[in-house]
C-alpha atoms as a PDB file:
ATOM      1  CA  PRO A   1      52.517  70.595  56.783  1.00  0.00           C
ATOM      2  CA  GLU A   2      54.188  69.311  59.956  1.00  0.00           C
ATOM      3  CA  SER A   3      52.183  71.367  62.466  1.00  0.00           C
ATOM      4  CA  PRO A   4      50.186  69.161  64.843  1.00  0.00           C
ATOM      5  CA  ASN A   5      48.153  72.215  65.895  1.00  0.00           C
ATOM      6  CA  LEU A   6      46.961  72.628  62.322  1.00  0.00           C
ATOM      7  CA  TYR A   7      45.758  69.012  62.220  1.00  0.00           C
ATOM      8  CA  LEU A   8      44.062  69.316  65.611  1.00  0.00           C
ATOM      9  CA  SER A   9      42.118  72.316  64.323  1.00  0.00           C
ATOM     10  CA  LYS A  10      41.362  70.524  61.070  1.00  0.00           C
ATOM     11  CA  GLY A  11      40.051  67.524  63.012  1.00  0.00           C
ATOM     12  CA  ARG A  12      37.656  69.696  64.998  1.00  0.00           C
ATOM     13  CA  LEU A  13      36.390  71.313  61.783  1.00  0.00           C
ATOM     14  CA  GLU A  14      36.004  67.989  59.969  1.00  0.00           C
ATOM     15  CA  GLU A  15      33.929  66.477  62.796  1.00  0.00           C
ATOM     16  CA  LYS A  16      30.783  68.044  61.361  1.00  0.00           C
ATOM     17  CA  ARG A  17      31.512  66.948  57.791  1.00  0.00           C
ATOM     18  CA  SER A  18      33.389  63.672  57.580  1.00  0.00           C
ATOM     19  CA  PHE A  19      34.165  61.009  60.143  1.00  0.00           C
ATOM     20  CA  GLU A  20      37.056  59.656  58.051  1.00  0.00           C
ATOM     21  CA  LYS A  21      38.625  63.082  57.526  1.00  0.00           C
ATOM     22  CA  ALA A  22      38.326  64.002  61.204  1.00  0.00           C
ATOM     23  CA  VAL A  23      39.976  60.756  62.294  1.00  0.00           C
ATOM     24  CA  LYS A  24      42.702  61.217  59.677  1.00  0.00           C
ATOM     25  CA  ALA A  25      43.431  64.753  60.906  1.00  0.00           C
ATOM     26  CA  TYR A  26      43.652  63.641  64.554  1.00  0.00           C
ATOM     27  CA  SER A  27      45.837  60.669  63.675  1.00  0.00           C
ATOM     28  CA  THR A  28      48.137  62.937  61.670  1.00  0.00           C
ATOM     29  CA  ALA A  29      48.452  65.333  64.611  1.00  0.00           C
ATOM     30  CA  VAL A  30      49.558  62.534  66.954  1.00  0.00           C
ATOM     31  CA  ARG A  31      51.828  60.987  64.310  1.00  0.00           C
ATOM     32  CA  ILE A  32      53.655  64.311  64.085  1.00  0.00           C
ATOM     33  CA  ASN A  33      53.747  64.687  67.875  1.00  0.00           C
ATOM     34  CA  PRO A  34      52.907  61.476  69.765  1.00  0.00           C
ATOM     35  CA  THR A  35      52.907  63.308  73.117  1.00  0.00           C
ATOM     36  CA  TYR A  36      50.277  65.840  72.000  1.00  0.00           C
ATOM     37  CA  TYR A  37      47.664  64.920  74.594  1.00  0.00           C
ATOM     38  CA  GLN A  38      45.125  67.516  73.426  1.00  0.00           C
ATOM     39  CA  ALA A  39      44.944  65.867  69.993  1.00  0.00           C
ATOM     40  CA  TRP A  40      44.662  62.405  71.533  1.00  0.00           C
ATOM     41  CA  SER A  41      41.946  63.652  73.910  1.00  0.00           C
ATOM     42  CA  MET A  42      39.913  65.358  71.209  1.00  0.00           C
ATOM     43  CA  TRP A  43      40.187  62.227  69.047  1.00  0.00           C
ATOM     44  CA  VAL A  44      38.930  60.020  71.892  1.00  0.00           C
ATOM     45  CA  ARG A  45      36.141  62.541  72.691  1.00  0.00           C
ATOM     46  CA  TYR A  46      35.059  62.526  69.054  1.00  0.00           C
ATOM     47  CA  LEU A  47      34.972  58.731  68.883  1.00  0.00           C
ATOM     48  CA  LEU A  48      32.899  58.616  72.079  1.00  0.00           C
ATOM     49  CA  ASN A  49      30.465  61.179  70.695  1.00  0.00           C
ATOM     50  CA  GLU A  50      30.107  59.045  67.575  1.00  0.00           C
ATOM     51  CA  GLY A  51      29.236  56.004  69.700  1.00  0.00           C
ATOM     52  CA  LYS A  52      32.452  54.198  68.758  1.00  0.00           C
ATOM     53  CA  ILE A  53      33.291  53.057  72.279  1.00  0.00           C
ATOM     54  CA  LYS A  54      35.682  50.203  71.447  1.00  0.00           C
ATOM     55  CA  GLU A  55      37.616  52.377  69.001  1.00  0.00           C
ATOM     56  CA  ALA A  56      37.749  55.183  71.577  1.00  0.00           C
ATOM     57  CA  ALA A  57      39.081  52.813  74.253  1.00  0.00           C
ATOM     58  CA  ASP A  58      41.693  51.380  71.873  1.00  0.00           C
ATOM     59  CA  THR A  59      42.781  54.914  70.942  1.00  0.00           C
ATOM     60  CA  ALA A  60      42.936  55.875  74.628  1.00  0.00           C
ATOM     61  CA  ARG A  61      45.139  52.874  75.432  1.00  0.00           C
ATOM     62  CA  ASN A  62      47.444  53.809  72.561  1.00  0.00           C
ATOM     63  CA  ALA A  63      47.555  57.438  73.722  1.00  0.00           C
ATOM     64  CA  MET A  64      48.460  56.395  77.259  1.00  0.00           C
ATOM     65  CA  LYS A  65      51.704  54.901  75.911  1.00  0.00           C
ATOM     66  CA  TYR A  66      52.827  58.417  74.992  1.00  0.00           C
ATOM     67  CA  CYS A  67      51.180  60.800  77.441  1.00  0.00           C
ATOM     68  CA  SER A  68      49.590  60.727  80.870  1.00  0.00           C
ATOM     69  CA  ASN A  69      47.541  63.928  80.786  1.00  0.00           C
ATOM     70  CA  ASP A  70      44.238  63.247  79.054  1.00  0.00           C
ATOM     71  CA  LEU A  71      41.623  65.832  80.026  1.00  0.00           C
ATOM     72  CA  GLY A  72      39.664  62.868  81.444  1.00  0.00           C
ATOM     73  CA  TYR A  73      38.666  61.340  78.118  1.00  0.00           C
ATOM     74  CA  PHE A  74      41.059  58.379  78.197  1.00  0.00           C
ATOM     75  CA  ASN A  75      39.608  57.153  81.465  1.00  0.00           C
ATOM     76  CA  VAL A  76      36.015  57.761  80.388  1.00  0.00           C
ATOM     77  CA  ALA A  77      36.620  55.730  77.220  1.00  0.00           C
ATOM     78  CA  LEU A  78      38.033  52.856  79.292  1.00  0.00           C
ATOM     79  CA  ALA A  79      35.099  53.141  81.707  1.00  0.00           C
ATOM     80  CA  GLU A  80      32.556  53.044  78.884  1.00  0.00           C
ATOM     81  CA  GLU A  81      34.228  50.014  77.339  1.00  0.00           C
ATOM     82  CA  ALA A  82      34.228  48.230  80.711  1.00  0.00           C
ATOM     83  CA  PHE A  83      30.575  49.174  81.207  1.00  0.00           C
ATOM     84  CA  LEU A  84      29.561  47.859  77.773  1.00  0.00           C
ATOM     85  CA  GLU A  85      31.428  44.629  78.404  1.00  0.00           C
ATOM     86  CA  ASN A  86      29.506  44.325  81.676  1.00  0.00           C
ATOM     87  CA  ARG A  87      32.673  44.199  83.724  1.00  0.00           C
ATOM     88  CA  ASP A  88      32.707  44.669  87.469  1.00  0.00           C
ATOM     89  CA  ALA A  89      31.252  47.986  88.659  1.00  0.00           C
ATOM     90  CA  ALA A  90      34.401  48.658  90.711  1.00  0.00           C
ATOM     91  CA  GLU A  91      36.513  48.666  87.544  1.00  0.00           C
ATOM     92  CA  VAL A  92      34.148  51.086  85.776  1.00  0.00           C
ATOM     93  CA  LYS A  93      34.074  53.341  88.836  1.00  0.00           C
ATOM     94  CA  LYS A  94      37.890  53.297  89.119  1.00  0.00           C
ATOM     95  CA  TYR A  95      38.208  54.829  85.660  1.00  0.00           C
ATOM     96  CA  LEU A  96      35.456  57.362  86.317  1.00  0.00           C
ATOM     97  CA  ASP A  97      37.003  58.422  89.614  1.00  0.00           C
ATOM     98  CA  ARG A  98      40.269  59.106  87.760  1.00  0.00           C
ATOM     99  CA  ALA A  99      38.418  61.173  85.153  1.00  0.00           C
ATOM    100  CA  VAL A 100      36.608  63.396  87.668  1.00  0.00           C
ATOM    101  CA  GLU A 101      39.788  63.709  89.709  1.00  0.00           C
ATOM    102  CA  GLN A 102      41.395  65.316  86.650  1.00  0.00           C
ATOM    103  CA  VAL A 103      38.277  67.254  85.605  1.00  0.00           C
ATOM    104  CA  PRO A 104      35.843  67.681  88.529  1.00  0.00           C
ATOM    105  CA  ASP A 105      33.086  69.156  86.323  1.00  0.00           C
ATOM    106  CA  PHE A 106      33.298  66.414  83.662  1.00  0.00           C
ATOM    107  CA  SER A 107      29.611  65.912  82.919  1.00  0.00           C
ATOM    108  CA  ARG A 108      30.131  62.932  80.607  1.00  0.00           C
ATOM    109  CA  ALA A 109      31.818  61.017  83.443  1.00  0.00           C
ATOM    110  CA  TYR A 110      28.814  61.715  85.648  1.00  0.00           C
ATOM    111  CA  MET A 111      26.509  60.472  82.897  1.00  0.00           C
ATOM    112  CA  VAL A 112      28.380  57.143  82.874  1.00  0.00           C
ATOM    113  CA  LEU A 113      28.151  57.088  86.686  1.00  0.00           C
ATOM    114  CA  PHE A 114      24.397  57.609  86.333  1.00  0.00           C
ATOM    115  CA  GLU A 115      24.053  54.634  83.985  1.00  0.00           C
ATOM    116  CA  LEU A 116      26.289  52.511  86.227  1.00  0.00           C
ATOM    117  CA  ALA A 117      24.169  53.379  89.268  1.00  0.00           C
ATOM    118  CA  LEU A 118      21.008  52.423  87.358  1.00  0.00           C
ATOM    119  CA  ARG A 119      22.546  49.109  86.370  1.00  0.00           C
ATOM    120  CA  GLU A 120      23.565  48.487  89.979  1.00  0.00           C
ATOM    121  CA  ARG A 121      20.115  49.604  91.232  1.00  0.00           C
ATOM    122  CA  GLN A 122      21.581  52.397  93.353  1.00  0.00           C
ATOM    123  CA  LYS A 123      18.870  55.033  93.200  1.00  0.00           C
ATOM    124  CA  GLU A 124      20.591  57.638  95.382  1.00  0.00           C
ATOM    125  CA  ALA A 125      23.854  57.357  93.454  1.00  0.00           C
ATOM    126  CA  ALA A 126      21.935  57.686  90.166  1.00  0.00           C
ATOM    127  CA  GLU A 127      20.163  60.820  91.406  1.00  0.00           C
ATOM    128  CA  GLU A 128      23.440  62.329  92.614  1.00  0.00           C
ATOM    129  CA  ALA A 129      25.167  61.614  89.303  1.00  0.00           C
ATOM    130  CA  ILE A 130      22.385  63.028  87.142  1.00  0.00           C
ATOM    131  CA  MET A 131      22.285  66.184  89.269  1.00  0.00           C
ATOM    132  CA  LYS A 132      25.967  66.672  88.441  1.00  0.00           C
ATOM    133  CA  VAL A 133      25.279  66.142  84.745  1.00  0.00           C
ATOM    134  CA  TRP A 134      22.662  68.884  84.952  1.00  0.00           C
ATOM    135  CA  LYS A 135      24.965  71.115  86.979  1.00  0.00           C
ATOM    136  CA  TYR A 136      28.036  70.791  84.769  1.00  0.00           C
ATOM    137  CA  GLY A 137      26.662  69.872  81.347  1.00  0.00           C
ATOM    138  CA  THR A 138      24.821  71.755  78.678  1.00  0.00           C
ATOM    139  CA  GLN A 139      21.908  70.663  76.538  1.00  0.00           C
ATOM    140  CA  ALA A 140      24.116  70.842  73.434  1.00  0.00           C
ATOM    141  CA  GLU A 141      26.742  68.699  75.104  1.00  0.00           C
ATOM    142  CA  VAL A 142      24.238  66.080  76.225  1.00  0.00           C
ATOM    143  CA  ASP A 143      22.712  66.026  72.739  1.00  0.00           C
ATOM    144  CA  THR A 144      26.096  64.971  71.320  1.00  0.00           C
ATOM    145  CA  TRP A 145      25.872  61.810  73.435  1.00  0.00           C
ATOM    146  CA  ARG A 146      22.762  60.431  71.690  1.00  0.00           C
ATOM    147  CA  LYS A 147      24.833  57.977  69.635  1.00  0.00           C
ATOM    148  CA  ASP A 148      26.432  56.495  72.751  1.00  0.00           C
ATOM    149  CA  PRO A 149      24.912  53.059  73.460  1.00  0.00           C
ATOM    150  CA  ILE A 150      25.611  53.438  77.170  1.00  0.00           C
ATOM    151  CA  PHE A 151      23.233  56.361  77.598  1.00  0.00           C
ATOM    152  CA  LYS A 152      20.250  54.434  76.282  1.00  0.00           C
ATOM    153  CA  ASN A 153      18.321  54.578  79.596  1.00  0.00           C
ATOM    154  CA  PHE A 154      18.699  58.318  79.861  1.00  0.00           C
ATOM    155  CA  PHE A 155      17.544  59.015  76.305  1.00  0.00           C
ATOM    156  CA  GLU A 156      14.665  56.547  76.502  1.00  0.00           C
ATOM    157  CA  ALA A 157      13.401  58.504  79.511  1.00  0.00           C
ATOM    158  CA  THR A 158      14.158  61.913  77.945  1.00  0.00           C
ATOM    159  CA  PRO A 159      12.573  62.549  74.537  1.00  0.00           C
ATOM    160  CA  PRO A 160      14.670  64.638  72.106  1.00  0.00           C
ATOM    161  CA  ASP A 161      12.193  67.524  72.234  1.00  0.00           C
ATOM    162  CA  ALA A 162      12.015  67.631  76.048  1.00  0.00           C
ATOM    163  CA  GLY A 163      14.283  70.670  76.274  1.00  0.00           C
ATOM    164  CA  ASN A 164      16.623  71.029  79.202  1.00  0.00           C
ATOM    165  CA  ALA A 165      16.555  68.066  81.533  1.00  0.00           C
ATOM    166  CA  SER A 166      16.725  70.437  84.472  1.00  0.00           C
ATOM    167  CA  PRO A 167      16.202  74.139  85.044  1.00  0.00           C
ATOM    168  CA  ASP A 168      19.702  74.113  86.555  1.00  0.00           C
ATOM    169  CA  PHE A 169      21.368  72.889  83.347  1.00  0.00           C
ATOM    170  CA  GLY A 170      24.830  74.450  83.021  1.00  0.00           C
ATOM    171  CA  GLU A 171      25.630  77.469  80.910  1.00  0.00           C
ATOM    172  CA  ASP A 172      26.458  76.853  77.264  1.00  0.00           C
ATOM    173  CA  ARG A 173      30.141  76.311  76.639  1.00  0.00           C
ATOM    174  CA  ASP A 174      32.201  74.601  73.973  1.00  0.00           C
ATOM    175  CA  ILE A 175      31.314  70.882  73.907  1.00  0.00           C
ATOM    176  CA  ALA A 176      34.981  69.938  74.192  1.00  0.00           C
ATOM    177  CA  GLY A 177      35.069  71.698  77.554  1.00  0.00           C
ATOM    178  CA  PRO A 178      37.286  74.546  78.661  1.00  0.00           C
ATOM    179  CA  TYR A 179      40.392  73.033  77.056  1.00  0.00           C
END
């Protein structure tokens, strides 16, 4: 009953069934071991995938009190919050640069960069970012982002039945990444 690994696994299983039970499992894992960065990261990832940006950012800030390694998700959550609050582009980019420094093939970070470039009317930067999403992401992974209010422009331009956004879309892998 005091195994954080058990609760991390339970959280991943509950994601498909119950938001409340998944969050409870992740919170139990980090209560047992506050420095368990994998549990914090998967919790933040889950909240982001559910479109709960503010909650994800708050959880990331709490996690950063206990651990510095975050698989990139803490910084992406802070970037998405800053983006939604229409903060300065430099602040959003600072968080995203940290995320891709930790995980160079972090497709979600590139998706936020794409939306930031669109907002800033930087066509070349938007094209570069979306090419990296297609290179590093999978269709299944991108589909989990549909609830995210930040990715509205992308999904308005890409109907759900459009199939792969690019013939170069990455190979299928676990949506949580290679962690």
